[in-house]
Amino acid sequence: MSERSELVVRTEGLTKAYGRLTVVDDVDLEVFPGDVFGFLGPNGSGKTTTIRMLLGLVAPTAGRVEMLGRPMPHAASSVLEQVGSLVEGPGFYPTMSGRRNLALFDAAGRSGRRSTRRRRIAEALERVGLGNVDRRPVRAYSLGMRQRLGLAAALIRQPKLLVLDEPTNGLDPQGIREIRALLAELAAAGATVFLSSHLLGEVELICTRAAMMAQGRLVAQDTVENLLAPTGRLVIDTPDVDAAMAVLGLRGGGPVEREGDRVRVVLNGHRPEELNHALVHAGVRVRELMVERRSLEDAYLGLTGGSGDARR
């Protein structure tokens, strides 16, 4: 385990209650430098409330928060200068252009140097795909354009930590791919990304570590690789399903299941190559053979018993 000072985000017993309703319950998070950290769960699971507490926007009922090694919200004035964030829908002055909005946003912070402002705005807009944006007011932007502009605002001061709440909301598939590539690029350059999402399939493609929320509680926190561990089953695609099932049964494998032209068998100590050799030797035509791995959705449902109903 890394030392406390190395953590970019750390919470201990983080709790938020509104009267008798507890919406975040005893959450311990650990985010390390260079992580692309997925904060996962269905809408209403407490993700946004947790993020608001991280950023000092909501006071916790109990527990503590540290960001970049400093206590929050006490050190907010210095810490947040090093953090770029996008929480829910980005807010801008609707009658002003995107560039003008970004200039005002940058001027409001202590670290937004005027001498480099125009260059940094241009770079941020280019990175999020708005490099050719004209002078139209933000009220004329599509939902996807507003989301991109919010990401540009988060990037403008070249932060050490990005905290993004549903950053691909409103984007088309091409836009989602572009943002995925951008976040990977930022992490490769040394930034840490804390990304909340309910799109588990997207998180699989980019995140290195993840935490899962359900009903305000943290149900898992691990590397994505560990969360996607093999299920212990082998999947065989073959036109000779009956023959394959007979061979696998004779080999003493575990339970065998049939789904159309696919057979699933519990490895039960056998190596995949051994079973493949037995199938081919028996004349079974194997189109595809792969070790089955869980998806993040599988992992989440397994941890929660299929209950994603939650509180926000």
Phi, psi and omega in degrees: 000134179288158179292156182306320185294342182277345183286136177278320175228134176216131171235149178228117176060030186295124186221141174223126179232143172245100186064234180273355182265115177266116185260337172226127193231100169059055185264126176247113180246148174223117179240126185259158179304135178084356176296143156254100194258118179269125179251105198246153176156162180290164174304132181094008183271358179105005184297309184293322177298319177298314180299319178298324176290322177303318185272002179078015181276337178227134179279131177291152173285325178206163178094183183219158180228135169234136173230132183053036177079006183240147181287139176245143007270006186300324182259022186303320185298325179270323183291314187292343173294340181254009184237131171256136185221151173220107184244119184054216183282132179293143180251129179222163173288116189293335183271354180259159177287166177299317180298318180294321177299316180294324178296317178294320179298315182293321181294337182284344182260155182288333185265004180275088184291130182296324185295334182250004189299311183299318180295316182294323177296315180299318180294317181295317179296321179296320184292331181260010176084020178243026183299331182259019182297140181267198184268013180299148179291156182299331180297342178268000180283149170286168177301318180296321178294320178296321179295319177297321179295322176298321176294321177299318178298323179292333185267346196298331181258017178050064188288157173282331183226131174250127177244111189236123180258109181052058187292340181264009179301127178086357181269148175279172183305321178295317178297321178298317178298320181295317179293322176301315179295321180297315181295322176296321179295317180296318179295321179296331180275358174113355179283158173252135183241125174249112192237118175263143181196154169255001180268086188296325180297322178294319183296323178305326188279344187231327190280146177264328176225160183208153171233146183240133180248144173209127179052040176081356181249152175276120183255345178197150174205116186193179171291150178298324179301317179289323179294333180261036183296154178302149181275351184087010180241154177249138179247125181240127175259119184207146172283349183254062188297312182300316179295320180297317180296323179295315180297314183295323177297320180291331182284353177078025175288182179281197181304140180247130180239148180245134174223093182063237178269016180244143177238133175245132181224139174288129186297321173053043178091347178281150174272145181305320182294330178293315180292324177297317179298318181295319180295312182295319180298330180274003178086012178282129179276113183259114177277325182203143177219125182212149174284126182286134176238150177287151166269168176297328177296316177301314181298316181296312181296324178294325181282333184253359183068024180083002181263102177262358179298132188211176180246145180258000000 
